Amino acid sequence: NAGVTQTPKFRILKIGQSMTLQCTQDMNHNYMYWYRQDPGMGLKLIYYSVGAGITDKGEVPNGYNVSRSTTEDFPLRLELAAPSQTSVYFCASSYSKIGGQFFGPGTRLTVL
Amino acid sequence: KQEVTQIPAALSVPEGENLVLNCSFTDSAIYNLQWFRQDPGKGLTSLLLIQSSQREQTSGRLNASLDKSSGRSTLYIAASQPGDSATYLCAVSHISNFGNEKLTFGTGTRLTIIP
């Protein structure tokens, strides 16, 4: 199994541009999550999904959107990039809500 | 509101020593606690998961304990090696204010093993 994969690894955006961060898992996990990690801060939950077709907001959802059309994929969309969205983004998945979460390698995003 | 604290923020120890990393949390109503390792510029690797009903978990040179009543967990690393150098994060799984399950992370302890 490849586990959780994320693309791209790095990206630089200009203010106002949009992009989609891709996340795929091959473990047939129902639960998927998007986090952002800022220097000196713990990871913050952006959005999560408990299964295909079901998504919900986390702590810091503003400026982001998600969709979950399949069990495997959970893309994160930034519509109007802002400097405050400069961060490292991690996708994770788990089999159940009390099982451990498996993380992808992250996407480092810079908005200039 | 659940808060997770890890002290110290950074720790340096000579190779071969045993060491303990600390994690504390404010709300004992948790599902589980997980310890992760993060190497610079990399993702998180799960090390140990302790369910709320458990007291400890062991994997190789690592041993994690959980005391829910006092809101504490420790990660014990035996016979440290330079390859153990990384940032160690703990995270607790619990119910958020909105009624959904979430993971709250500490800010991590950056560990350096000196050869």
PDB file of C-alpha atoms in Angstrom:
ATOM      1  CA  ASN A   1       0.000   0.000   0.000  1.00  0.00           C
ATOM      2  CA  ALA A   2       1.178   3.531  -0.756  1.00  0.00           C
ATOM      3  CA  GLY A   3      -0.741   4.844   2.274  1.00  0.00           C
ATOM      4  CA  VAL A   4      -1.676   8.519   2.052  1.00  0.00           C
ATOM      5  CA  THR A   5      -0.247  10.440  -0.891  1.00  0.00           C
ATOM      6  CA  GLN A   6      -0.374  14.192  -1.490  1.00  0.00           C
ATOM      7  CA  THR A   7       0.405  16.330  -4.498  1.00  0.00           C
ATOM      8  CA  PRO A   8       2.063  18.686  -5.114  1.00  0.00           C
ATOM      9  CA  LYS A   9       4.933  18.674  -2.605  1.00  0.00           C
ATOM     10  CA  PHE A  10       5.580  22.390  -3.010  1.00  0.00           C
ATOM     11  CA  ARG A  11       3.689  25.283  -4.568  1.00  0.00           C
ATOM     12  CA  ILE A  12       4.008  29.038  -4.749  1.00  0.00           C
ATOM     13  CA  LEU A  13       0.856  31.031  -5.455  1.00  0.00           C
ATOM     14  CA  LYS A  14       0.173  34.677  -6.025  1.00  0.00           C
ATOM     15  CA  ILE A  15      -2.508  36.427  -3.967  1.00  0.00           C
ATOM     16  CA  GLY A  16      -5.928  35.748  -5.449  1.00  0.00           C
ATOM     17  CA  GLN A  17      -4.952  32.621  -7.362  1.00  0.00           C
ATOM     18  CA  SER A  18      -6.700  29.334  -6.759  1.00  0.00           C
ATOM     19  CA  MET A  19      -5.470  25.759  -6.541  1.00  0.00           C
ATOM     20  CA  THR A  20      -6.431  22.282  -5.415  1.00  0.00           C
ATOM     21  CA  LEU A  21      -4.326  20.164  -3.097  1.00  0.00           C
ATOM     22  CA  GLN A  22      -4.770  16.499  -3.873  1.00  0.00           C
ATOM     23  CA  CYS A  23      -4.967  13.706  -1.309  1.00  0.00           C
ATOM     24  CA  THR A  24      -5.451  10.000  -1.996  1.00  0.00           C
ATOM     25  CA  GLN A  25      -5.401   6.995   0.299  1.00  0.00           C
ATOM     26  CA  ASP A  26      -5.438   3.328  -0.671  1.00  0.00           C
ATOM     27  CA  MET A  27      -6.292   1.840   2.724  1.00  0.00           C
ATOM     28  CA  ASN A  28     -10.085   1.991   2.243  1.00  0.00           C
ATOM     29  CA  HIS A  29     -10.375   4.346   5.207  1.00  0.00           C
ATOM     30  CA  ASN A  30     -13.688   6.093   5.734  1.00  0.00           C
ATOM     31  CA  TYR A  31     -12.297   9.013   7.701  1.00  0.00           C
ATOM     32  CA  MET A  32     -10.132  11.634   6.036  1.00  0.00           C
ATOM     33  CA  TYR A  33      -8.789  14.954   7.337  1.00  0.00           C
ATOM     34  CA  TRP A  34      -7.025  18.101   6.235  1.00  0.00           C
ATOM     35  CA  TYR A  35      -4.703  19.941   8.641  1.00  0.00           C
ATOM     36  CA  ARG A  36      -2.462  22.941   8.392  1.00  0.00           C
ATOM     37  CA  GLN A  37       0.751  23.307  10.369  1.00  0.00           C
ATOM     38  CA  ASP A  38       2.186  26.738  11.064  1.00  0.00           C
ATOM     39  CA  PRO A  39       5.588  27.323  12.724  1.00  0.00           C
ATOM     40  CA  GLY A  40       5.413  27.018  16.510  1.00  0.00           C
ATOM     41  CA  MET A  41       1.766  26.004  16.399  1.00  0.00           C
ATOM     42  CA  GLY A  42       0.153  22.603  16.633  1.00  0.00           C
ATOM     43  CA  LEU A  43      -1.680  21.156  13.674  1.00  0.00           C
ATOM     44  CA  LYS A  44      -5.110  22.703  13.123  1.00  0.00           C
ATOM     45  CA  LEU A  45      -7.992  20.814  11.526  1.00  0.00           C
ATOM     46  CA  ILE A  46      -9.417  22.479   8.416  1.00  0.00           C
ATOM     47  CA  TYR A  47     -12.024  19.999   7.184  1.00  0.00           C
ATOM     48  CA  TYR A  48     -12.798  16.357   7.667  1.00  0.00           C
ATOM     49  CA  SER A  49     -14.931  13.656   6.089  1.00  0.00           C
ATOM     50  CA  VAL A  50     -16.501  10.540   7.579  1.00  0.00           C
ATOM     51  CA  GLY A  51     -17.209   8.931   4.230  1.00  0.00           C
ATOM     52  CA  ALA A  52     -17.884   9.569   0.560  1.00  0.00           C
ATOM     53  CA  GLY A  53     -20.330  12.440   0.128  1.00  0.00           C
ATOM     54  CA  ILE A  54     -19.999  13.648   3.727  1.00  0.00           C
ATOM     55  CA  THR A  55     -17.781  16.539   4.789  1.00  0.00           C
ATOM     56  CA  ASP A  56     -17.712  18.904   7.739  1.00  0.00           C
ATOM     57  CA  LYS A  57     -15.788  21.913   8.982  1.00  0.00           C
ATOM     58  CA  GLY A  58     -12.945  21.749  11.437  1.00  0.00           C
ATOM     59  CA  GLU A  59     -11.383  24.546  13.473  1.00  0.00           C
ATOM     60  CA  VAL A  60     -10.104  26.753  10.632  1.00  0.00           C
ATOM     61  CA  PRO A  61     -12.266  26.203   7.511  1.00  0.00           C
ATOM     62  CA  ASN A  62     -12.448  29.786   6.219  1.00  0.00           C
ATOM     63  CA  GLY A  63     -10.930  30.202   2.763  1.00  0.00           C
ATOM     64  CA  TYR A  64     -11.066  26.486   1.949  1.00  0.00           C
ATOM     65  CA  ASN A  65     -13.470  24.001   0.418  1.00  0.00           C
ATOM     66  CA  VAL A  66     -13.468  20.231   0.158  1.00  0.00           C
ATOM     67  CA  SER A  67     -15.322  17.467  -1.616  1.00  0.00           C
ATOM     68  CA  ARG A  68     -15.414  13.701  -1.144  1.00  0.00           C
ATOM     69  CA  SER A  69     -16.824  11.993  -4.213  1.00  0.00           C
ATOM     70  CA  THR A  70     -14.941   8.732  -3.614  1.00  0.00           C
ATOM     71  CA  THR A  71     -13.576   6.887  -0.589  1.00  0.00           C
ATOM     72  CA  GLU A  72     -10.016   7.310  -1.861  1.00  0.00           C
ATOM     73  CA  ASP A  73      -9.845  11.021  -2.684  1.00  0.00           C
ATOM     74  CA  PHE A  74     -10.259  14.126  -0.536  1.00  0.00           C
ATOM     75  CA  PRO A  75      -9.110  17.254  -2.401  1.00  0.00           C
ATOM     76  CA  LEU A  76      -8.746  20.637  -0.662  1.00  0.00           C
ATOM     77  CA  ARG A  77      -9.558  23.735  -2.681  1.00  0.00           C
ATOM     78  CA  LEU A  78      -8.234  27.259  -2.116  1.00  0.00           C
ATOM     79  CA  GLU A  79     -10.305  29.724  -4.123  1.00  0.00           C
ATOM     80  CA  LEU A  80      -8.665  33.108  -3.456  1.00  0.00           C
ATOM     81  CA  ALA A  81      -5.238  32.530  -1.990  1.00  0.00           C
ATOM     82  CA  ALA A  82      -4.121  34.893   0.782  1.00  0.00           C
ATOM     83  CA  PRO A  83      -0.733  35.249   2.514  1.00  0.00           C
ATOM     84  CA  SER A  84      -2.349  33.915   5.715  1.00  0.00           C
ATOM     85  CA  GLN A  85      -2.730  30.575   3.924  1.00  0.00           C
ATOM     86  CA  THR A  86       1.017  30.122   3.683  1.00  0.00           C
ATOM     87  CA  SER A  87       1.514  26.906   5.602  1.00  0.00           C
ATOM     88  CA  VAL A  88       2.260  23.211   5.371  1.00  0.00           C
ATOM     89  CA  TYR A  89      -0.856  21.165   4.644  1.00  0.00           C
ATOM     90  CA  PHE A  90      -1.252  17.581   5.755  1.00  0.00           C
ATOM     91  CA  CYS A  91      -3.879  15.086   4.745  1.00  0.00           C
ATOM     92  CA  ALA A  92      -4.640  12.130   7.002  1.00  0.00           C
ATOM     93  CA  SER A  93      -6.938   9.135   7.079  1.00  0.00           C
ATOM     94  CA  SER A  94      -8.181   6.639   9.634  1.00  0.00           C
ATOM     95  CA  TYR A  95     -10.290   3.501   9.652  1.00  0.00           C
ATOM     96  CA  SER A  96     -12.537   4.746  12.430  1.00  0.00           C
ATOM     97  CA  LYS A  97     -12.884   7.814  14.578  1.00  0.00           C
ATOM     98  CA  ILE A  98     -10.990   6.188  17.421  1.00  0.00           C
ATOM     99  CA  GLY A  99      -8.355   4.522  15.305  1.00  0.00           C
ATOM    100  CA  GLY A 100      -4.967   6.092  14.708  1.00  0.00           C
ATOM    101  CA  GLN A 101      -4.558   8.584  11.910  1.00  0.00           C
ATOM    102  CA  PHE A 102      -2.104   8.045   9.063  1.00  0.00           C
ATOM    103  CA  PHE A 103      -0.563  11.147   7.547  1.00  0.00           C
ATOM    104  CA  GLY A 104       0.616  12.060   4.094  1.00  0.00           C
ATOM    105  CA  PRO A 105       4.004  13.754   3.469  1.00  0.00           C
ATOM    106  CA  GLY A 106       2.516  17.240   3.269  1.00  0.00           C
ATOM    107  CA  THR A 107       2.290  20.099   0.779  1.00  0.00           C
ATOM    108  CA  ARG A 108       4.301  23.236   1.474  1.00  0.00           C
ATOM    109  CA  LEU A 109       2.354  26.228   0.155  1.00  0.00           C
ATOM    110  CA  THR A 110       3.612  29.797  -0.067  1.00  0.00           C
ATOM    111  CA  VAL A 111       1.321  32.667  -1.041  1.00  0.00           C
ATOM    112  CA  LEU A 112       3.092  35.833  -2.143  1.00  0.00           C
TER     113      LEU A 112
ATOM    114  CA  LYS B   1     -11.643  23.435  25.373  1.00  0.00           C
ATOM    115  CA  GLN B   2      -9.011  20.737  25.068  1.00  0.00           C
ATOM    116  CA  GLU B   3      -5.438  21.989  25.226  1.00  0.00           C
ATOM    117  CA  VAL B   4      -2.338  19.860  24.789  1.00  0.00           C
ATOM    118  CA  THR B   5       1.032  20.993  26.122  1.00  0.00           C
ATOM    119  CA  GLN B   6       4.466  19.541  25.530  1.00  0.00           C
ATOM    120  CA  ILE B   7       7.375  20.657  27.670  1.00  0.00           C
ATOM    121  CA  PRO B   8      10.199  21.193  26.975  1.00  0.00           C
ATOM    122  CA  ALA B   9       9.983  22.596  23.459  1.00  0.00           C
ATOM    123  CA  ALA B  10      13.516  21.344  22.770  1.00  0.00           C
ATOM    124  CA  LEU B  11      15.776  18.747  24.351  1.00  0.00           C
ATOM    125  CA  SER B  12      19.364  17.660  23.663  1.00  0.00           C
ATOM    126  CA  VAL B  13      20.827  14.504  25.180  1.00  0.00           C
ATOM    127  CA  PRO B  14      23.987  12.452  24.556  1.00  0.00           C
ATOM    128  CA  GLU B  15      23.687   9.270  22.561  1.00  0.00           C
ATOM    129  CA  GLY B  16      22.913   6.178  24.611  1.00  0.00           C
ATOM    130  CA  GLU B  17      20.923   7.925  27.325  1.00  0.00           C
ATOM    131  CA  ASN B  18      17.356   7.053  28.183  1.00  0.00           C
ATOM    132  CA  LEU B  19      14.941   9.955  28.014  1.00  0.00           C
ATOM    133  CA  VAL B  20      11.344  10.919  28.690  1.00  0.00           C
ATOM    134  CA  LEU B  21       9.140  13.291  26.718  1.00  0.00           C
ATOM    135  CA  ASN B  22       6.097  14.767  28.405  1.00  0.00           C
ATOM    136  CA  CYS B  23       2.598  15.566  27.203  1.00  0.00           C
ATOM    137  CA  SER B  24      -0.264  16.985  29.242  1.00  0.00           C
ATOM    138  CA  PHE B  25      -3.888  17.609  28.306  1.00  0.00           C
ATOM    139  CA  THR B  26      -6.642  19.520  30.051  1.00  0.00           C
ATOM    140  CA  ASP B  27      -9.740  17.384  29.416  1.00  0.00           C
ATOM    141  CA  SER B  28      -9.594  13.722  30.414  1.00  0.00           C
ATOM    142  CA  ALA B  29     -12.571  12.769  28.199  1.00  0.00           C
ATOM    143  CA  ILE B  30     -10.473  11.355  25.390  1.00  0.00           C
ATOM    144  CA  TYR B  31     -10.800   8.411  23.009  1.00  0.00           C
ATOM    145  CA  ASN B  32      -7.088   7.868  22.619  1.00  0.00           C
ATOM    146  CA  LEU B  33      -3.676   9.522  22.635  1.00  0.00           C
ATOM    147  CA  GLN B  34      -1.194   9.180  19.823  1.00  0.00           C
ATOM    148  CA  TRP B  35       2.530   9.930  19.646  1.00  0.00           C
ATOM    149  CA  PHE B  36       3.981  10.983  16.308  1.00  0.00           C
ATOM    150  CA  ARG B  37       7.445  11.627  14.981  1.00  0.00           C
ATOM    151  CA  GLN B  38       8.105  14.382  12.446  1.00  0.00           C
ATOM    152  CA  ASP B  39      11.399  14.758  10.615  1.00  0.00           C
ATOM    153  CA  PRO B  40      12.291  18.196   9.177  1.00  0.00           C
ATOM    154  CA  GLY B  41      10.255  18.930   6.061  1.00  0.00           C
ATOM    155  CA  LYS B  42       8.433  15.607   6.305  1.00  0.00           C
ATOM    156  CA  GLY B  43       5.032  14.307   7.316  1.00  0.00           C
ATOM    157  CA  LEU B  44       4.019  12.711  10.584  1.00  0.00           C
ATOM    158  CA  THR B  45       4.805   9.090  11.360  1.00  0.00           C
ATOM    159  CA  SER B  46       2.632   7.423  13.970  1.00  0.00           C
ATOM    160  CA  LEU B  47       4.719   5.812  16.713  1.00  0.00           C
ATOM    161  CA  LEU B  48       2.256   4.611  19.318  1.00  0.00           C
ATOM    162  CA  LEU B  49      -1.486   4.798  19.919  1.00  0.00           C
ATOM    163  CA  ILE B  50      -2.907   4.339  23.411  1.00  0.00           C
ATOM    164  CA  GLN B  51      -6.637   3.810  23.730  1.00  0.00           C
ATOM    165  CA  SER B  52      -8.337   5.545  26.656  1.00  0.00           C
ATOM    166  CA  SER B  53      -8.796   2.200  28.417  1.00  0.00           C
ATOM    167  CA  GLN B  54      -5.090   1.373  28.220  1.00  0.00           C
ATOM    168  CA  ARG B  55      -2.218   2.429  30.468  1.00  0.00           C
ATOM    169  CA  GLU B  56       0.725   1.940  28.138  1.00  0.00           C
ATOM    170  CA  GLN B  57       1.955   0.757  24.768  1.00  0.00           C
ATOM    171  CA  THR B  58       5.389  -0.455  23.744  1.00  0.00           C
ATOM    172  CA  SER B  59       7.146  -0.655  20.403  1.00  0.00           C
ATOM    173  CA  GLY B  60      10.819  -1.562  20.361  1.00  0.00           C
ATOM    174  CA  ARG B  61      12.770   1.036  22.347  1.00  0.00           C
ATOM    175  CA  LEU B  62       9.673   3.197  22.783  1.00  0.00           C
ATOM    176  CA  ASN B  63       7.198   3.025  25.637  1.00  0.00           C
ATOM    177  CA  ALA B  64       4.241   5.371  26.003  1.00  0.00           C
ATOM    178  CA  SER B  65       2.165   5.667  29.143  1.00  0.00           C
ATOM    179  CA  LEU B  66      -1.206   7.283  29.729  1.00  0.00           C
ATOM    180  CA  ASP B  67      -2.693   8.575  32.977  1.00  0.00           C
ATOM    181  CA  LYS B  68      -6.087   9.968  32.044  1.00  0.00           C
ATOM    182  CA  SER B  69      -7.006  11.094  35.529  1.00  0.00           C
ATOM    183  CA  SER B  70      -4.010  13.406  35.759  1.00  0.00           C
ATOM    184  CA  GLY B  71      -4.077  14.346  32.077  1.00  0.00           C
ATOM    185  CA  ARG B  72      -0.561  13.157  31.357  1.00  0.00           C
ATOM    186  CA  SER B  73       1.316  10.948  28.951  1.00  0.00           C
ATOM    187  CA  THR B  74       5.000  10.191  28.671  1.00  0.00           C
ATOM    188  CA  LEU B  75       7.056   8.791  25.832  1.00  0.00           C
ATOM    189  CA  TYR B  76      10.102   6.895  27.061  1.00  0.00           C
ATOM    190  CA  ILE B  77      12.953   6.313  24.612  1.00  0.00           C
ATOM    191  CA  ALA B  78      15.573   3.806  25.698  1.00  0.00           C
ATOM    192  CA  ALA B  79      19.214   3.846  24.589  1.00  0.00           C
ATOM    193  CA  SER B  80      18.812   6.909  22.376  1.00  0.00           C
ATOM    194  CA  GLN B  81      20.467   7.023  18.943  1.00  0.00           C
ATOM    195  CA  PRO B  82      21.258   9.912  16.589  1.00  0.00           C
ATOM    196  CA  GLY B  83      18.520   8.609  14.288  1.00  0.00           C
ATOM    197  CA  ASP B  84      15.998   9.408  17.020  1.00  0.00           C
ATOM    198  CA  SER B  85      16.575  13.121  16.418  1.00  0.00           C
ATOM    199  CA  ALA B  86      13.246  14.576  15.301  1.00  0.00           C
ATOM    200  CA  THR B  87      10.244  16.491  16.607  1.00  0.00           C
ATOM    201  CA  TYR B  88       7.865  14.399  18.675  1.00  0.00           C
ATOM    202  CA  LEU B  89       4.193  15.365  18.743  1.00  0.00           C
ATOM    203  CA  CYS B  90       1.434  14.060  20.933  1.00  0.00           C
ATOM    204  CA  ALA B  91      -2.230  14.335  20.021  1.00  0.00           C
ATOM    205  CA  VAL B  92      -5.426  13.461  21.843  1.00  0.00           C
ATOM    206  CA  SER B  93      -8.619  12.298  20.176  1.00  0.00           C
ATOM    207  CA  HIS B  94     -11.748  13.737  21.799  1.00  0.00           C
ATOM    208  CA  ILE B  95     -15.172  15.244  21.155  1.00  0.00           C
ATOM    209  CA  SER B  96     -15.036  18.851  19.992  1.00  0.00           C
ATOM    210  CA  ASN B  97     -17.365  21.665  21.065  1.00  0.00           C
ATOM    211  CA  PHE B  98     -19.368  20.933  17.915  1.00  0.00           C
ATOM    212  CA  GLY B  99     -19.978  17.311  18.845  1.00  0.00           C
ATOM    213  CA  ASN B 100     -17.601  15.758  16.340  1.00  0.00           C
ATOM    214  CA  GLU B 101     -14.469  13.785  17.026  1.00  0.00           C
ATOM    215  CA  LYS B 102     -11.225  15.668  16.550  1.00  0.00           C
ATOM    216  CA  LEU B 103      -7.509  15.373  17.163  1.00  0.00           C
ATOM    217  CA  THR B 104      -5.837  18.145  19.173  1.00  0.00           C
ATOM    218  CA  PHE B 105      -2.074  18.369  18.826  1.00  0.00           C
ATOM    219  CA  GLY B 106       0.638  19.657  21.079  1.00  0.00           C
ATOM    220  CA  THR B 107       3.321  21.895  19.585  1.00  0.00           C
ATOM    221  CA  GLY B 108       5.958  19.203  19.913  1.00  0.00           C
ATOM    222  CA  THR B 109       9.338  18.590  21.511  1.00  0.00           C
ATOM    223  CA  ARG B 110      12.346  18.907  19.215  1.00  0.00           C
ATOM    224  CA  LEU B 111      14.779  16.179  20.247  1.00  0.00           C
ATOM    225  CA  THR B 112      18.470  16.200  19.338  1.00  0.00           C
ATOM    226  CA  ILE B 113      20.652  13.203  20.138  1.00  0.00           C
ATOM    227  CA  ILE B 114      24.308  14.196  20.338  1.00  0.00           C
ATOM    228  CA  PRO B 115      26.725  11.556  18.971  1.00  0.00           C
TER     229      PRO B 115
END
